[in-house]
Coordinates of C-alpha atoms and ligand atoms in Angstrom, one line a residue:
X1 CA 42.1 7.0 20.0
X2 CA 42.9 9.4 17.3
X3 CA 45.0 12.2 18.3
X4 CA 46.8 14.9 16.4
X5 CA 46.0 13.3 13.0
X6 CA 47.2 9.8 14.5
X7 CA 46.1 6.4 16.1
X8 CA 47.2 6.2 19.5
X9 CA 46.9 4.2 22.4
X10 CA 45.8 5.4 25.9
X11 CA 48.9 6.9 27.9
X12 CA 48.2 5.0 30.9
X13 CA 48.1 1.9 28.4
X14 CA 44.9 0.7 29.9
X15 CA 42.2 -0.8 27.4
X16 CA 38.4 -1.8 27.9
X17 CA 36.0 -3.9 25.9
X18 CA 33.4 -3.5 23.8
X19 CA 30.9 -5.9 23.8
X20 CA 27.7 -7.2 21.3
X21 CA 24.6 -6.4 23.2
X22 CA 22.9 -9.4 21.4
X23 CA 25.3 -12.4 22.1
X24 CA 26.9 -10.5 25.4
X25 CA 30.2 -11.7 23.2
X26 CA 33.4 -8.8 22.9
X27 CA 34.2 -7.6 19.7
X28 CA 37.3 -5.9 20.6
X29 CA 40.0 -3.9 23.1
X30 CA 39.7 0.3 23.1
X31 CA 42.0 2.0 24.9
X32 CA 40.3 3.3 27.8
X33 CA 41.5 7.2 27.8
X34 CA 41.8 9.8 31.2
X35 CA 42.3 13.5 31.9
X36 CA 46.3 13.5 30.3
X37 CA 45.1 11.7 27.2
X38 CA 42.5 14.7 27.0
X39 CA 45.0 17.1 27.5
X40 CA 46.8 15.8 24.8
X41 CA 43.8 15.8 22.7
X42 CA 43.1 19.5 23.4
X43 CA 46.8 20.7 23.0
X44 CA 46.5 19.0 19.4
X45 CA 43.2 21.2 18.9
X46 CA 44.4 24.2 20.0
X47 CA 47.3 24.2 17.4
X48 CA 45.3 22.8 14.7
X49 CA 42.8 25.9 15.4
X50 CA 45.7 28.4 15.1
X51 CA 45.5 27.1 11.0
X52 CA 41.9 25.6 10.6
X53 CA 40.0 28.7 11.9
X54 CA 41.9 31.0 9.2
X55 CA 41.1 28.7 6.0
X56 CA 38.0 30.0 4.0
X57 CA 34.8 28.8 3.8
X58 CA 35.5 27.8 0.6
X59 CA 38.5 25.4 1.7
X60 CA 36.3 24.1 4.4
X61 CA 33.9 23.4 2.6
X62 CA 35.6 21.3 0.0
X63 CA 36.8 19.2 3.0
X64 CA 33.6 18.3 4.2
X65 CA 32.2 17.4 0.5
X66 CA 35.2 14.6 1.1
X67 CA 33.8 13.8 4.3
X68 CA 30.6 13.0 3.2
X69 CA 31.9 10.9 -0.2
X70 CA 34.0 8.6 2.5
X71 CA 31.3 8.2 5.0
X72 CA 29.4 6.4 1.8
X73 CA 32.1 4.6 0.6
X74 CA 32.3 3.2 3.7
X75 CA 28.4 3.1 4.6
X76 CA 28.1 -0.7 4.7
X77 CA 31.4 -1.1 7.1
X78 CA 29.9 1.6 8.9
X79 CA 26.4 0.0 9.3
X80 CA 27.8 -3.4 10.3
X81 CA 29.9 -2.0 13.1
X82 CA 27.0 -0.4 14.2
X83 CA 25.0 -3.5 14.1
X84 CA 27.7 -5.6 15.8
X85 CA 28.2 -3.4 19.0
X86 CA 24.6 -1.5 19.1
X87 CA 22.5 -3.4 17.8
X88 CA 19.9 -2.3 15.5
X89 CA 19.0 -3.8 12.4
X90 CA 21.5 -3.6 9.2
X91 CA 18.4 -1.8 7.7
X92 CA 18.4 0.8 10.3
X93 CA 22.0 1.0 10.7
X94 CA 22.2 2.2 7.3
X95 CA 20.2 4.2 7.3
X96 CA 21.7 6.1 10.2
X97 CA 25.1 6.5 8.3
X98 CA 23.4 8.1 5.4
X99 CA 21.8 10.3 7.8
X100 CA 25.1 10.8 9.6
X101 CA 27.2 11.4 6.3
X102 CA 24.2 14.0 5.6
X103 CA 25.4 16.5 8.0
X104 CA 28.8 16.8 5.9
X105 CA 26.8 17.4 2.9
X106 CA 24.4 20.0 4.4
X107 CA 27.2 22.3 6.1
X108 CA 29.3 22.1 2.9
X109 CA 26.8 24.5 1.3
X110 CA 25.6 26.2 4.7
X111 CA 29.0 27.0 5.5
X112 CA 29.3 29.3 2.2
X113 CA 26.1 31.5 3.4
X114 CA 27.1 32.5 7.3
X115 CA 26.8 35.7 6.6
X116 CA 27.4 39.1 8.8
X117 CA 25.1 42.2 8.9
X118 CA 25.8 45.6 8.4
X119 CA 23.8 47.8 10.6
X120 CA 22.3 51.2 10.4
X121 CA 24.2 53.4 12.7
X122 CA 22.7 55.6 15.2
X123 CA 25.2 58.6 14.0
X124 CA 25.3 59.8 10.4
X125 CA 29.5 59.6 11.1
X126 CA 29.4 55.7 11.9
X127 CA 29.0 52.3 10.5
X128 CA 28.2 49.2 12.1
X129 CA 29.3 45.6 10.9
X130 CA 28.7 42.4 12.2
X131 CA 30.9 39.3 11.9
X132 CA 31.0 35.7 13.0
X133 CA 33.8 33.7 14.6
X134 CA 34.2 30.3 15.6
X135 CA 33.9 29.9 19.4
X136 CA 37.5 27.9 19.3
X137 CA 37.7 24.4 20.9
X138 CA 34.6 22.2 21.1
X139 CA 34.6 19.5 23.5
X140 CA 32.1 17.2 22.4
X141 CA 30.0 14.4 24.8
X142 CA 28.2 11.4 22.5
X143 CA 25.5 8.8 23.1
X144 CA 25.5 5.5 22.6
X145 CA 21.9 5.1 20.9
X146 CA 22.8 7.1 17.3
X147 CA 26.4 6.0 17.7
X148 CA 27.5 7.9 14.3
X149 CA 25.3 10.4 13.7
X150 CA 25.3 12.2 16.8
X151 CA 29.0 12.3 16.3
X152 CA 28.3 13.7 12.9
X153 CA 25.8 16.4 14.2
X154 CA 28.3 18.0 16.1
X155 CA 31.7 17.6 13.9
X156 CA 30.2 19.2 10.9
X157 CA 28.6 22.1 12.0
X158 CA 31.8 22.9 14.3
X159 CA 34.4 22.2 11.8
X160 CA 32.8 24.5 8.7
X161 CA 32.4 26.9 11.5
X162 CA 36.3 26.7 11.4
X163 CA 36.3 25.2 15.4
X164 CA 38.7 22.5 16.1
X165 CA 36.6 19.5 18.2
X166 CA 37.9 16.9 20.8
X167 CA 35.4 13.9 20.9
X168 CA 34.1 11.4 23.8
X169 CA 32.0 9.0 22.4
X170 CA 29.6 6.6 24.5
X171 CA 31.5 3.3 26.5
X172 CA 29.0 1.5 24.9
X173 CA 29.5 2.4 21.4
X174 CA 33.3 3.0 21.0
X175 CA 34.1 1.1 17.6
X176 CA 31.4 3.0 15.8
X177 CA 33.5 6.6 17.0
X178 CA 36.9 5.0 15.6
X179 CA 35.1 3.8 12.2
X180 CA 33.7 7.2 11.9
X181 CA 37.2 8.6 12.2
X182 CA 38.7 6.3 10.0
X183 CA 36.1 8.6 7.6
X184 CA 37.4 11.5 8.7
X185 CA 41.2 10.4 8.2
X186 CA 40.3 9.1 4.6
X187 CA 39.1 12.7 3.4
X188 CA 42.1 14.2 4.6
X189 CA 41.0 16.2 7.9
X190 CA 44.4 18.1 9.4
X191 CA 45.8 16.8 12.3
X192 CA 44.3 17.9 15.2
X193 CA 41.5 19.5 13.7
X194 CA 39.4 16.4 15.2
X195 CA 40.3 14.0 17.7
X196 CA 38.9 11.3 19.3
X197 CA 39.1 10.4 23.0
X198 CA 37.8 6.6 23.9
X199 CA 37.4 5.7 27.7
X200 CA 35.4 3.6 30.2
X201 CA 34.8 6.1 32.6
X202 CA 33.7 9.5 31.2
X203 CA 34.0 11.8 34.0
X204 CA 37.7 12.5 33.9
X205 CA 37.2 13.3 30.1
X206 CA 34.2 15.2 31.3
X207 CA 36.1 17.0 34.2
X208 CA 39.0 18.1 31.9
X209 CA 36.4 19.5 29.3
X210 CA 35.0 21.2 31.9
X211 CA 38.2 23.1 34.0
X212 CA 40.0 23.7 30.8
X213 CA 40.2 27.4 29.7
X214 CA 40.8 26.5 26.2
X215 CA 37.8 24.8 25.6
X216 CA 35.2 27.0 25.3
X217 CA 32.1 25.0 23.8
X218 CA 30.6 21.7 25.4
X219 CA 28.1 20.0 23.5
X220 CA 26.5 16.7 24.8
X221 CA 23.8 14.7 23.9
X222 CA 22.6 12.3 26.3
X223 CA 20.4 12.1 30.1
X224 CA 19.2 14.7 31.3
X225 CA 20.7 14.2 35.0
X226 CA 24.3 14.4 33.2
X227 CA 23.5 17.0 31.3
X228 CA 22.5 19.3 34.2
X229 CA 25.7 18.3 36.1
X230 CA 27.4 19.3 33.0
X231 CA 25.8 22.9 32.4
X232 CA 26.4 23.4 36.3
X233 CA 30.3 22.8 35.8
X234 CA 30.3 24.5 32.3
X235 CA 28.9 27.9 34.2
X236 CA 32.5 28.5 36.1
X237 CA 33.9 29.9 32.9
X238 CA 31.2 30.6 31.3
X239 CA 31.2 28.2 28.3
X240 CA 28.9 27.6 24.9
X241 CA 26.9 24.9 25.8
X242 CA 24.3 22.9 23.4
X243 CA 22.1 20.2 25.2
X244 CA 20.4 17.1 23.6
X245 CA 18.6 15.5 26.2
X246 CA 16.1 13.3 27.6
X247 CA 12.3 13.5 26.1
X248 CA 8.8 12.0 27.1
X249 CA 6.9 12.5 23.7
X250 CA 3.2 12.2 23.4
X251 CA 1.7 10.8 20.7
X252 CA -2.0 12.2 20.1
X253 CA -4.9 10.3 18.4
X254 CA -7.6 12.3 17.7
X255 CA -11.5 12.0 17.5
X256 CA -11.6 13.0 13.7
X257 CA -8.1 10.9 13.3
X258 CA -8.1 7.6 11.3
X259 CA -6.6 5.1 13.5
X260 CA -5.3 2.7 11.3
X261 CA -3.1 5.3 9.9
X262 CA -2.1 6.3 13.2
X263 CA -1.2 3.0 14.8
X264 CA 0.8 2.4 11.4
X265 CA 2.6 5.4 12.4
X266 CA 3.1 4.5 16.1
X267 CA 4.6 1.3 15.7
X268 CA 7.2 2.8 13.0
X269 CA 7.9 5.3 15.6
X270 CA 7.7 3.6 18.8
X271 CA 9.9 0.8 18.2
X272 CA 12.5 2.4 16.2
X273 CA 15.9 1.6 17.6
X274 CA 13.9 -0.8 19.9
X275 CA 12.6 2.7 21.9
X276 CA 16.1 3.9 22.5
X277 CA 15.5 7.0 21.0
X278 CA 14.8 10.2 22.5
X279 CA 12.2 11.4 20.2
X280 CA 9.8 8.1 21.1
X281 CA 6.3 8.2 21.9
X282 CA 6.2 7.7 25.5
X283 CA 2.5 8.8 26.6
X284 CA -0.1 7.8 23.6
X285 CA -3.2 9.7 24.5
X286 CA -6.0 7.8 22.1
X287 CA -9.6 9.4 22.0
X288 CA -12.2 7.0 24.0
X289 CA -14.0 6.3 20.7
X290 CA -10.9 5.3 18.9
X291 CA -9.3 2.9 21.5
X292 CA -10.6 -0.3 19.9
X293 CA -9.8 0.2 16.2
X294 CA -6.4 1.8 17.2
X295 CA -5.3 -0.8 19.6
X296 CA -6.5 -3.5 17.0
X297 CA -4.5 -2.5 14.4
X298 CA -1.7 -1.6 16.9
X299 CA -1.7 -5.2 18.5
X300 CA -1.7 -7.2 15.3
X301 CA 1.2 -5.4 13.9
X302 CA 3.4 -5.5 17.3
X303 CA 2.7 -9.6 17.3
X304 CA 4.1 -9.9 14.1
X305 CA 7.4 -8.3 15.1
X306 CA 10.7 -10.4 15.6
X307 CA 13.2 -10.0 17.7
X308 CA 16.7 -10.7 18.0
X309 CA 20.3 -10.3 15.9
X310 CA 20.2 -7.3 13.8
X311 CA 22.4 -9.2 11.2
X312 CA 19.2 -10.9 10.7
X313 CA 16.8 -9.4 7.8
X314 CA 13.7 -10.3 9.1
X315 CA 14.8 -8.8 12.6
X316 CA 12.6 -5.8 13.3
X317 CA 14.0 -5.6 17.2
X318 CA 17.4 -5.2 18.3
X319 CA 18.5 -5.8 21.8
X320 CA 18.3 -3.1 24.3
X321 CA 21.8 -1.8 25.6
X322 CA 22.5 -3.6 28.1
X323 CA 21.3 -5.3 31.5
X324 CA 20.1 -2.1 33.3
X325 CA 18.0 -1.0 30.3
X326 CA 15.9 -4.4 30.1
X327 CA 15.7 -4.1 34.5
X328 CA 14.3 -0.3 34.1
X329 CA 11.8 -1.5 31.1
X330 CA 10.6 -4.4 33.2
X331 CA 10.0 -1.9 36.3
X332 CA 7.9 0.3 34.6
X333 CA 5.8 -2.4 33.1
X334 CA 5.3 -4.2 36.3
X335 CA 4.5 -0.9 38.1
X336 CA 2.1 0.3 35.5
X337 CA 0.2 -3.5 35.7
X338 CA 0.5 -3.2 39.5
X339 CA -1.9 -0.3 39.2
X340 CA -4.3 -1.3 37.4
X341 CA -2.8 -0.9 33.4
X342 CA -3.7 -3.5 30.9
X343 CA -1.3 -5.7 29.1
X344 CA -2.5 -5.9 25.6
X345 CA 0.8 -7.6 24.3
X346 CA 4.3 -8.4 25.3
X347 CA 5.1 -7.6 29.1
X348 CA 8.5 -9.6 29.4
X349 CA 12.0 -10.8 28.9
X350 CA 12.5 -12.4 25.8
X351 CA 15.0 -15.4 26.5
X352 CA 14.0 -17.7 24.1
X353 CA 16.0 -19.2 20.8
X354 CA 19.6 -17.9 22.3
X355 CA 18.2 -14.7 23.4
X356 CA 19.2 -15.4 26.7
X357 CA 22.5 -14.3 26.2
X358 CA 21.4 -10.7 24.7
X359 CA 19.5 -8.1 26.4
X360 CA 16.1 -8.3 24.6
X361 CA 12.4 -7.5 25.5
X362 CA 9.1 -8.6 23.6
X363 CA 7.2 -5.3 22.3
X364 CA 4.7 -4.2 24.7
X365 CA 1.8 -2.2 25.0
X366 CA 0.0 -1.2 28.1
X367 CA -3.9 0.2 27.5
X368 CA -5.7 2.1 30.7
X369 CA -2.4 3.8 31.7
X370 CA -3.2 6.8 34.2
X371 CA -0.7 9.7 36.0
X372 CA 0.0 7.6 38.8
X373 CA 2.3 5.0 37.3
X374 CA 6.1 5.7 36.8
X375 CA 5.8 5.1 32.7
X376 CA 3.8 8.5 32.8
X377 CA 6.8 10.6 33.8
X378 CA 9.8 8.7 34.0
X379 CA 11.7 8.0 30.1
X380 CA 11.6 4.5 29.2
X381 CA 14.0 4.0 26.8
X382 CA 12.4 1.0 25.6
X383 CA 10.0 -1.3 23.5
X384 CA 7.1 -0.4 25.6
X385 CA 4.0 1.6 24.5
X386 CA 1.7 3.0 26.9
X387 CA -2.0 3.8 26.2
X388 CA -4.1 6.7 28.0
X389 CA -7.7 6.8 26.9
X390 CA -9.3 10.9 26.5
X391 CA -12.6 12.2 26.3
X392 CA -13.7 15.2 25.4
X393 CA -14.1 17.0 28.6
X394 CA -10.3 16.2 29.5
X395 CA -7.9 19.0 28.7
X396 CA -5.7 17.3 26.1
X397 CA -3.2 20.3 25.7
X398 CA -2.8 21.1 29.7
X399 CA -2.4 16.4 30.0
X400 CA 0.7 16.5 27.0
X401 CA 2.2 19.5 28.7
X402 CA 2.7 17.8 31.7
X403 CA 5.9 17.1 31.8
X404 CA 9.4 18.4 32.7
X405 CA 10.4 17.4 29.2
X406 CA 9.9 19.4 25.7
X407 CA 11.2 17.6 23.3
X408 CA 9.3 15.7 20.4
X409 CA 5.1 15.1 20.2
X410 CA 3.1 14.0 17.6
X411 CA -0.8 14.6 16.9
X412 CA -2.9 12.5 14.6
X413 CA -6.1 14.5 12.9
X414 CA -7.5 15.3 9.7
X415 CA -8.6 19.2 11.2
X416 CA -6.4 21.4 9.7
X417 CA -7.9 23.8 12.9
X418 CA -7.3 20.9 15.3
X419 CA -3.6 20.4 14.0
X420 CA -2.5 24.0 13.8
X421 CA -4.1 25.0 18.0
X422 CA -2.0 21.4 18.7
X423 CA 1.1 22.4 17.0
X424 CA 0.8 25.9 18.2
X425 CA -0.2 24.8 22.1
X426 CA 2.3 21.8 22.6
X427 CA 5.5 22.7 24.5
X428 CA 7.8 21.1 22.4
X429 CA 10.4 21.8 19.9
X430 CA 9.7 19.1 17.6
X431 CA 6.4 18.4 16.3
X432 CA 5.1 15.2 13.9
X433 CA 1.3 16.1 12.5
X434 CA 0.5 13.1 10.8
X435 CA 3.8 12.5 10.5
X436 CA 6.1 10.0 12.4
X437 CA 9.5 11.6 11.5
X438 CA 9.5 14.6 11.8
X439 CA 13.7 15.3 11.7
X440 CA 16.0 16.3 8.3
X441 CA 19.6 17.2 8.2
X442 CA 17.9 20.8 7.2
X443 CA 15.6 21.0 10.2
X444 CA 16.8 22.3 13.4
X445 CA 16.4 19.3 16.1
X446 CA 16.4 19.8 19.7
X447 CA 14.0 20.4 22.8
X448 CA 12.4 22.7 25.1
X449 CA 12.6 22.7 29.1
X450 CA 14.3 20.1 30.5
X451 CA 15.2 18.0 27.1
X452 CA 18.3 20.7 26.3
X453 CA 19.4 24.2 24.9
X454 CA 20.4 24.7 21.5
X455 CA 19.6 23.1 18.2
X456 CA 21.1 20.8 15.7
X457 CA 21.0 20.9 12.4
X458 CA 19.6 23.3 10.0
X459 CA 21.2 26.7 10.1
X460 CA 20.7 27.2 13.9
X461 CA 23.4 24.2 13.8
X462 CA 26.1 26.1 13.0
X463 CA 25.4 29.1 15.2
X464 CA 25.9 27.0 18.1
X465 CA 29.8 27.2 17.1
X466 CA 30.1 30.5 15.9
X467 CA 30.5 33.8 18.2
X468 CA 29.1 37.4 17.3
X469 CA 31.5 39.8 16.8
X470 CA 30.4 43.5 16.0
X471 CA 32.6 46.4 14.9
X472 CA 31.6 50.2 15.2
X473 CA 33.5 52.3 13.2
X474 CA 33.7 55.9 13.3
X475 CA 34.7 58.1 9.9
X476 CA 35.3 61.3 11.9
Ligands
NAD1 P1 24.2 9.3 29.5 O1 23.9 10.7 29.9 O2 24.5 8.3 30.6 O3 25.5 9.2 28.5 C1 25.6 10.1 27.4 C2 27.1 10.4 27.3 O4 27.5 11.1 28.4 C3 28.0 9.2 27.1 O5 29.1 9.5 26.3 C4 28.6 9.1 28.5 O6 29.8 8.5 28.6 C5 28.7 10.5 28.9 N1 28.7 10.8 30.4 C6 28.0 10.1 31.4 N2 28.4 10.6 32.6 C7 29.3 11.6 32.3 C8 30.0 12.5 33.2 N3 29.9 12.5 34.5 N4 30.8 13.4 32.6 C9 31.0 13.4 31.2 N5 30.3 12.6 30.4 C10 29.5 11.7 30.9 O7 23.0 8.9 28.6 P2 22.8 7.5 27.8 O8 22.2 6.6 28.7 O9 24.1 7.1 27.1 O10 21.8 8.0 26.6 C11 20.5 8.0 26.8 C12 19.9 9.4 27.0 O11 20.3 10.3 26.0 C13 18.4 9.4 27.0 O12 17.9 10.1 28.1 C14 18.0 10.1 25.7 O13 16.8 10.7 25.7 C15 19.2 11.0 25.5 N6 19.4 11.3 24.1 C16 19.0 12.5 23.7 C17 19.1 12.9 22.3 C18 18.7 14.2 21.9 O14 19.0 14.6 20.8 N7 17.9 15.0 22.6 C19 19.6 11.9 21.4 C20 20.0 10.7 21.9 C21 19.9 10.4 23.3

């Protein structure tokens, strides 16, 4: 853990593993953290905020230019932890530290432009001005399936806002938290302005986040189940809260659509971090008279993808996270066949060639998949693509809409009228028209209804950890 600008163990001296979800093989010990090691955490942020919330922008945002030059020094350490304890391909992993060291950049220059307003006054004797502050301590809940960057989407933002942070990364993913902070040591962040809690079980951490006066801003990313337990505790005192949760994206093929282009996109999409992303395609609703050229297309280019180590460069798949991910995947498939879905490809376990040890399933994709079968509502999380076949009559806007989530969909057309009433009717705060990745450092990223509150990112990102403060002043 990193406490106070230094490496520490946990004070109850306990430590837990962290496993390779590919070989089922431990990579190393973490010490498993609890509710005094986040109090000690949180005393260390409170001081450090006393000093770090006076520096100017300026200063701040020199430090987080450093940030982001030592994130990509170290991208390829970065990228093979990653690898090692989550799983995806190097490829991918890289990627996602370049996206992660991204943040630093972006908030280096957006810090320098949070600007205040002055306001006309009501009274020709008075004058309004309006400033921002940072909100003070952030306590800061991580998930396991960006393991970097959704560490970095938080930290920067919060720390050019001149907050003071106290992370808990995912059990899953610990190693990628500490060689993120070994980034954040390297530039030369003060101590305390961000530590890092590690544990097993989060909920102490949580709990302490939670009943602490000092903290006053939680930010999580993760289920939507724990993120509503965490807004209900966060409401005793009133905290800032940001939410990243769960999503159930559609993906939209439409009559005037080419569907080669579109199953190119989908399987880009879809299998990205082997599902495990929130913004995936859950529910692809394909018109009738597209079906055959779409899943054709689809289907050749899921058989040709490989599964298994992401230290292997011909690896397209990475493992799932773990045992209860490949059980929940398998469910849904099973349900959906049990009532009537077809299976064009895929369907199981993959257990072949030493894959037995990891947690992997083939790429799948279900055609003839209707509202009564649990992959139509519930998240998969998974390598699994579900087809819905639309006709005209059916009312595509009112079918994509329904669902308690509102985070990511994606249409495929070449009507510029068809794309803008989609765009304009989907509930849902991140839209892809005829384009699978739809998300920058730049862009604000987050849902509507039940996938969160807040946004990341883009100047809304910084707002989250900033408070308005407005002064009336009378000349009389
Ligand atoms: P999860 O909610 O179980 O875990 C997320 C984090 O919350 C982990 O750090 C975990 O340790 C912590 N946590 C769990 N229970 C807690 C408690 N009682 N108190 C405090 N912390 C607790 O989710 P997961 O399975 O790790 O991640 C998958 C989910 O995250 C999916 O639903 C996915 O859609 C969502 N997700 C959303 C986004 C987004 O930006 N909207 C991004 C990535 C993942």
């Amino acid at each position: 853990m990193f406490i106070d600008g230094k490496w520490t163990t946990a004070e109850a001296g306990r430590v837990f593993a962290s496993t390779n979800p590919a070989t089922g093989e431990v990579i190393d010990e973490i010490p498993d953290g609890g509710s005094a090691d986040t109090v000690r955490a949180i005393d260390a942020a409170e001081n450090a905020f006393a000093s770090w919330s006076q520096t100017t922008a300026y200063q701040r945002s020199e430090l987080l230019y450093k940030v982001y030059d030592s994130m990509c020094a170290n991208r390829e350490e970065l990228a093979r932890t990653m690898t090692e304890e989550q799983g995806k391909p190097l490829r991918a992993a890289r990627n996602e530290v370049q996206y992660g060291a991204d943040f630093f950049l972006w908030y280096a220059e957006e810090v320098k432009r949070t600007y205040g307003r002055t306001i006309p006054a009501p009274r020709a004797d008075q004058r309004f001005i309006m400033h921002y502050h940072p909100v003070g301590i952030v306590g800061a809940i991580t998930p396991w399936n960006y393991p970097v960057s959704m560490i970095t989407r938080k930290v920067a933002p919060a720390i050019a806002a001149g907050c003071t942070v106290v992370v808990k990364p995912a059990e899953s993913t610990p190693l990628c938290a500490v060689e993120t902070f070994k980034s954040f040591e390297q530039a030369g962040i003060p101590g305390g302005v961000v530590n890092l809690v590690t544990a097993k079980d989060p909920a102490p951490v949580g709990e302490v986040f939670l009943n602490d006066h000092r903290v006053r801003k939680l930010t999580f990313t993760g289920s939507t189940a724990v993120g509503k337990h965490l807004a209900r505790g966060a409401a005793e005192q009133m905290k800032r809260t940001s939410f990243e949760l769960g999503g159930h994206a559609p993906f939209i093929v439409c009559k005037d659509a080419d569907p080669i282009i579109a199953a190119k996109g989908v399987v880009l999409v879809k299998f990205l971090n082997t599902g495990q992303a929130c913004i995936s395609p859950n529910r692809l609703y394909v018109h009738r008279s597209q079906v055959d050229a779409f899943l054709g297309e689809f289907a050749s280019r899921v058989e040709k993808m490989k599964a298994g180590s992401g230290f292997d460069e011909s690896v397209g798949i990475g493992p799932l996270v773990n045992e209860a991910a490949v059980e929940k995947v398998d469910r849904q498939v099973k349900d959906a066949l049990e009532k009537g879905a077809r299976l064009v490809t895929g369907g199981r376990r993959l257990t072949d060639n030493g894959l037995d040890k990891g947690h992997f399933y083939t790429p799948t994709i279900l055609a003839g998949v209707t509202p009564q079968m649990r992959i139509y509502r519930e998240e998969t999380f998974g390598p699994v693509a579900p087809v819905i076949e639309y006709d005209d009559t059916d009312d595509l806007l009112a079918m994509a809409n329904d669902t308690s989530y509102g985070l990511a969909a994606y249409v495929y057309t070449r009507e510029l009228s068809t794309a803008m009433q989609l765009f304009e009717g989907l509930r849902f705060g991140i839209i892809g028209i005829n384009d699978i990745n739809p998300t920058a450092v730049a862009a604000p990223f987050g849902g509507m209804k039940e996938s969160g509150l807040g946004r990341e990112g883009g100047p809304e990102g910084i707002l989250e950890y900033l408070d308005v403060k407005v002064g009336g002043f009378s000349l009389r």
